[in-house]
Short mmCIF file of C-alpha atoms in Angstrom, two decimals:
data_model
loop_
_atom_site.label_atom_id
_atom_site.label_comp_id
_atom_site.label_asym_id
_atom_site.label_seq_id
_atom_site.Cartn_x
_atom_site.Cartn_y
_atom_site.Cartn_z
CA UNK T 1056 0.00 0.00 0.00
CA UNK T 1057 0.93 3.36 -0.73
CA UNK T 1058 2.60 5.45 1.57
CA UNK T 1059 0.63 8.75 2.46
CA UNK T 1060 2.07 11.62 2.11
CA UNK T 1061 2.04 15.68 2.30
CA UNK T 1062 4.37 18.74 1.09
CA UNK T 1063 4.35 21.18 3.70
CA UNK T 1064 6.89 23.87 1.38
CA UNK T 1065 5.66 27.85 1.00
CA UNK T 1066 8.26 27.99 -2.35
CA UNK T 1067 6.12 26.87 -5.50
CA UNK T 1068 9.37 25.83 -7.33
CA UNK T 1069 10.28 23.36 -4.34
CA UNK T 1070 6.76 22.18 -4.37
CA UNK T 1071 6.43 21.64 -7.71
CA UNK T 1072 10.12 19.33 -7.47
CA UNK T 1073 8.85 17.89 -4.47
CA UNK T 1074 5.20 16.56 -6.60
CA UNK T 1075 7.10 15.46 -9.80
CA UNK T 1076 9.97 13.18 -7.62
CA UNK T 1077 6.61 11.65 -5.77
CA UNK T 1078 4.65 11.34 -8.70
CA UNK T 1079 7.40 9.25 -10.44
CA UNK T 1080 7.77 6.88 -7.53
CA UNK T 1081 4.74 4.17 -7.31
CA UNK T 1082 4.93 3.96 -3.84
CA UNK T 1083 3.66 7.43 -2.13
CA UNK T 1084 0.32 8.88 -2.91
CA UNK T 1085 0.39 12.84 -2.21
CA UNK T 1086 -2.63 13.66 -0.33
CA UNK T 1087 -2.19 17.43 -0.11
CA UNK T 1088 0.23 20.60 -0.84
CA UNK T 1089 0.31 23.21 1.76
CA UNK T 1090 2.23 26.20 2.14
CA UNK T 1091 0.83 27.43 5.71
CA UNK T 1092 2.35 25.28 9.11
CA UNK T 1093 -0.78 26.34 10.75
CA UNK T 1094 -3.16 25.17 8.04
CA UNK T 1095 -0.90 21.55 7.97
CA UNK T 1096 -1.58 21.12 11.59
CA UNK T 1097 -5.64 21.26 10.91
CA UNK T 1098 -5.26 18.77 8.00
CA UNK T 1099 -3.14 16.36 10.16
CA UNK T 1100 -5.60 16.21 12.56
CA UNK T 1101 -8.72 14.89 10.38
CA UNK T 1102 -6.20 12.93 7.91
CA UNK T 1103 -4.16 10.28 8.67
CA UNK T 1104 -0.72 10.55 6.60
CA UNK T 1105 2.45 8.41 6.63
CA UNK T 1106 4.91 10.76 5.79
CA UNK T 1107 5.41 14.70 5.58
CA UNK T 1108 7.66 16.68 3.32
CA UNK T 1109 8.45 19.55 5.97
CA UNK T 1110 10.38 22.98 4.82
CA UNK T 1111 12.33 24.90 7.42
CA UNK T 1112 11.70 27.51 6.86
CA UNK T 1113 7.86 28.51 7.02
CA UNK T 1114 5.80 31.67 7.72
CA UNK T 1115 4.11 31.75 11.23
CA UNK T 1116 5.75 28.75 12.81
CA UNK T 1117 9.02 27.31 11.51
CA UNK T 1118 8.84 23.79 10.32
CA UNK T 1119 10.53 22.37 13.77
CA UNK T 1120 8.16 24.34 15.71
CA UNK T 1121 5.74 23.05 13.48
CA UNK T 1122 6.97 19.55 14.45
CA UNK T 1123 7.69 19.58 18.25
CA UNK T 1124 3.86 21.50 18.40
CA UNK T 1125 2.22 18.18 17.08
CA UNK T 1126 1.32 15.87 19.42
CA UNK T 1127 1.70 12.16 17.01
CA UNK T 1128 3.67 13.81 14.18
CA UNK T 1129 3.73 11.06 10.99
CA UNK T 1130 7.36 10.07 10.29
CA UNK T 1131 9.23 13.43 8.66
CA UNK T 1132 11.63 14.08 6.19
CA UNK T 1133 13.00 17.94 6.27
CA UNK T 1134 13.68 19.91 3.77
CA UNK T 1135 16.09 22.73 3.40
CA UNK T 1136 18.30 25.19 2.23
CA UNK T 1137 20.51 25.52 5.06
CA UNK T 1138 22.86 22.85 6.72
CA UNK T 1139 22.02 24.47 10.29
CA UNK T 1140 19.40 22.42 11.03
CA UNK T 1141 20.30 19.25 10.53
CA UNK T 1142 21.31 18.48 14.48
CA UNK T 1143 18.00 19.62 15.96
CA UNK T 1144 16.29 18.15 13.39
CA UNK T 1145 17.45 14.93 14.24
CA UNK T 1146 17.25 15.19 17.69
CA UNK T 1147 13.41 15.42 16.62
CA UNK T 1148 13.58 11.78 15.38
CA UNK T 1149 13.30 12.69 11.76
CA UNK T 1150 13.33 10.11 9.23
CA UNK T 1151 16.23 12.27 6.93
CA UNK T 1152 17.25 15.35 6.24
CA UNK T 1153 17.30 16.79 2.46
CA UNK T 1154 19.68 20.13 1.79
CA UNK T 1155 18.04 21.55 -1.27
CA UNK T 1156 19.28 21.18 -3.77
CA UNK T 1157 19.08 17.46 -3.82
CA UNK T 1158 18.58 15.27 -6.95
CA UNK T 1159 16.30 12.49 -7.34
CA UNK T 1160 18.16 9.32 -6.16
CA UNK T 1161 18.87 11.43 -2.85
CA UNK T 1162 15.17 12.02 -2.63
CA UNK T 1163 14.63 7.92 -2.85
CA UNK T 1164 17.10 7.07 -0.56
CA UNK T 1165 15.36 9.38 2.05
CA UNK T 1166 12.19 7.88 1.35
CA UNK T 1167 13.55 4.15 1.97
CA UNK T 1168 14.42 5.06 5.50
CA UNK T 1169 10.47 5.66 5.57
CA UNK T 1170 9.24 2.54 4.37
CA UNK T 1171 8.88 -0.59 6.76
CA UNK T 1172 11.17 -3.84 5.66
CA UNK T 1173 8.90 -6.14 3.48
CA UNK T 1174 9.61 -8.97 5.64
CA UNK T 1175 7.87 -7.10 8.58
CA UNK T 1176 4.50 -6.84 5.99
CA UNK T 1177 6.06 -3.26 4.42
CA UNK T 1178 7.52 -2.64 1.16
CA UNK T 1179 10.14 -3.89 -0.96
CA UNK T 1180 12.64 -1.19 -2.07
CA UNK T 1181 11.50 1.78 -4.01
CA UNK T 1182 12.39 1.52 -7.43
CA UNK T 1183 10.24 4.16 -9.51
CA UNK T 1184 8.12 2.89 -12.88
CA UNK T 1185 8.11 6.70 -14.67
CA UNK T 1186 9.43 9.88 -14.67
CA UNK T 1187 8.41 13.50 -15.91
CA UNK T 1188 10.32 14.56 -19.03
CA UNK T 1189 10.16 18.68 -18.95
CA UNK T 1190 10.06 19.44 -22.50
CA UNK T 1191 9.44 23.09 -23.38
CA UNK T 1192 6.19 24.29 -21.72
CA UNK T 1193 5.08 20.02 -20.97
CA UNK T 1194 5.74 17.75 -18.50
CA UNK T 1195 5.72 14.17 -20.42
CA UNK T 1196 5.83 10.96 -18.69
CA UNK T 1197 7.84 8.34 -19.76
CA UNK T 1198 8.05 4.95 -18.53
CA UNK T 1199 11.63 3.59 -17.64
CA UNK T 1200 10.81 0.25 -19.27
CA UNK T 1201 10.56 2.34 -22.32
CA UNK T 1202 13.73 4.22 -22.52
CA UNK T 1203 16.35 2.76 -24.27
CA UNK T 1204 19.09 5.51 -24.06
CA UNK T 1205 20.03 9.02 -23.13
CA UNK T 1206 22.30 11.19 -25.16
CA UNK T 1207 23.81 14.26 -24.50
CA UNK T 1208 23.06 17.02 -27.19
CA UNK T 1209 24.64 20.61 -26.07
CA UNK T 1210 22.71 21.66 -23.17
CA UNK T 1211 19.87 19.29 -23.90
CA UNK T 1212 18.99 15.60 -23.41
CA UNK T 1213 17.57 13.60 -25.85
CA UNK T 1214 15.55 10.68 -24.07
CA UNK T 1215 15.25 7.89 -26.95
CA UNK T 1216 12.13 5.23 -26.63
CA UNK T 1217 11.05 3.40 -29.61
CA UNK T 1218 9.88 5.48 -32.75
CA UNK T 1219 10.56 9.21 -31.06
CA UNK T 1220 12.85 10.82 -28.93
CA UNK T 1221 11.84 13.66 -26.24
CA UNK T 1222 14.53 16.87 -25.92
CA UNK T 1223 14.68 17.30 -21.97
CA UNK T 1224 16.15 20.65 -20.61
CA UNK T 1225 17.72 18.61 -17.83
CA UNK T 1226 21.29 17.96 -18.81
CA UNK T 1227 22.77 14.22 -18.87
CA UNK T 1228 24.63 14.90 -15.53
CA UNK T 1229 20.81 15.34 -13.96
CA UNK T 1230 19.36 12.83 -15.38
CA UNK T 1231 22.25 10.29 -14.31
CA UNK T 1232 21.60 11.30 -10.77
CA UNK T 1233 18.11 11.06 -11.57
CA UNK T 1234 17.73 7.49 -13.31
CA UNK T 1235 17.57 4.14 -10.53
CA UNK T 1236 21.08 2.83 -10.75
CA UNK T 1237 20.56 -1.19 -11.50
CA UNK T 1238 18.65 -0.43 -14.87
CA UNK T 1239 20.89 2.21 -16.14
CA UNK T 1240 24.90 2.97 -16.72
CA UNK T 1241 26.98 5.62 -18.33
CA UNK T 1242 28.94 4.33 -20.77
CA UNK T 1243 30.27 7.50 -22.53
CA UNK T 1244 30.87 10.92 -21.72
CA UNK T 1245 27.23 11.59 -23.89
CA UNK T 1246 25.53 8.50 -23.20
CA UNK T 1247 23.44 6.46 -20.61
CA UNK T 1248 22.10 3.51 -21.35
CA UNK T 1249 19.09 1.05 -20.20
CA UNK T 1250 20.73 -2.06 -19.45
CA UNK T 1251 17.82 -4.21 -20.37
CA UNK T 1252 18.36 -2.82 -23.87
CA UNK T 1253 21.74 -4.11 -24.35
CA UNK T 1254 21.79 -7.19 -26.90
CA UNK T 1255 25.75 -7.43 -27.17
CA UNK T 1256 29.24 -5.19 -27.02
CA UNK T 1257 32.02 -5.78 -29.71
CA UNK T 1258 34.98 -3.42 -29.25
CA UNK T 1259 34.16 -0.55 -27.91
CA UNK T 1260 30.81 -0.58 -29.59
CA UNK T 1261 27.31 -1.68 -27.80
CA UNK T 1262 24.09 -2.83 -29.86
CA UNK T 1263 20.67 -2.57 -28.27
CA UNK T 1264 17.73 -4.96 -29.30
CA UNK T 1265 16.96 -2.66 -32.25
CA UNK T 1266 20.13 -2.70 -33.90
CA UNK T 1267 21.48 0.88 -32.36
CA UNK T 1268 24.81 1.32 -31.98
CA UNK T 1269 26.36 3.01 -29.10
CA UNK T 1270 30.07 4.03 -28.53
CA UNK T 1271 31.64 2.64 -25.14
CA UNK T 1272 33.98 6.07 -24.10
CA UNK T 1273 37.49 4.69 -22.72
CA UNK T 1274 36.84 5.89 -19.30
CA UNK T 1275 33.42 3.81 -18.92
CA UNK T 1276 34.62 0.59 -20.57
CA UNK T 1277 36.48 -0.80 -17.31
CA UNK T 1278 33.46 -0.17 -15.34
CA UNK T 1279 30.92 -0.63 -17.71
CA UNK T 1280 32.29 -4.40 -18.60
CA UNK T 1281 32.35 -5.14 -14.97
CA UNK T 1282 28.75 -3.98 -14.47
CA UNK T 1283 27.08 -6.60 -17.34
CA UNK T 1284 29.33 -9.03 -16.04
CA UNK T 1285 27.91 -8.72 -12.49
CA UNK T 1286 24.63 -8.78 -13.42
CA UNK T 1287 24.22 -11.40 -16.44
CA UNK T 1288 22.02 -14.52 -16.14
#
């Protein structure tokens, strides 16, 4: 089941990071976005929620105020700009503590401190189906299963699945922070692949299913071999 969760953030650009990482996990439903501490103290009382996205730094009450005034807080992971915090905020039992800016796969580990181990009748890890391509004035998801590679194109990436390609403003760098790290590898200086495309290597040249060709840069090869080998059947 679902983990339920709400963004208590008063900056609409860290909200609006804070709803795309969630919505490309399958494993947290957001049940509310609130920008007021007082206004998240009513809605904790009449909802029940797992987990809470909490900002510092809030109008009215600041976000640990906000935390030591409630009385069964849901587990918490903080949010911030500022490394101050990070001390009393775990003195408060916090689950993690996120310094803005932090990229996706930070965001996921902090969540899998949240999530009970599936042999106590939790979840297995957290390993997110989609993810939100921002192209131009859209948000596009795109499956992961879909994807078969990434390639860097100026300050662009292009995210190839089969028969189009979408032009992300995110740069490679991002998106390899982004993307889980069992299904895909950088194997070039402009290129991450989807392992689960990979039909062969020869050289320093990989083919996926569909006949693409990708180069293998020198500085990836060593690591890049060692990876398939690891994790062939």
């Amino acid at each position: 089941m679902p983990l339920r969760c709400i963004i208590v953030e008063d900056q609409p650009p860290a909200q609006r990071i804070l709803q795309t990482y969630i919505a490309d996990m399958g494993t947290l439903d957001l049940r509310g976005t609130l920008s007021d501490p007082v206004e998240a103290m009513d809605f904790l009382r009449e909802e029940t929620i797992d987990l809470m996205f909490l900002d510092i730094q809030l109008p009215k009450l600041s976000g640990i105020e906000l935390l030591q005034a409630l009385s069964h807080p849901p587990q918490v992971i903080l949010t911030t700009a500022y490394a101050d915090y990070a001390l009393q905020g775990y003195e408060l039992n916090v689950v993690d503590y996120l310094l803005k800016p932090f990229s996706f796969q930070r965001f996921v580990k902090a969540v899998q401190k949240a999530i009970p181990p599936a042999g106590a009748g939790g979840m297995a890890e957290v390993v997110p189906r989609s993810l939100f391509i921002k192209s131009g004035y859209e948000h596009i998801r795109v499956h992961l299963s879909d994807i078969l590679f990434l390639h860097a194109d100026a300050d662009y990436t292009e995210i190839h699945v089969p028969g189009k390609k979408h032009l992300s403003s995110d740069t490679l760098r991002t998106w390899e922070a982004r993307l889980p790290e069992p299904s895909f590898f950088r194997i070039h200086k402009s290129y991450i692949v989807q392992l689960d495309q990979v039909e062969k290597v020869a050289g320093n040249q990989l083919y996926l299913h569909n006949g693409t060709s990708l180069p293998i840069g020198r500085a990836y090869k060593e690591a890049f071999m060692a990876r398939i080998a690891g994790g062939a059947e």
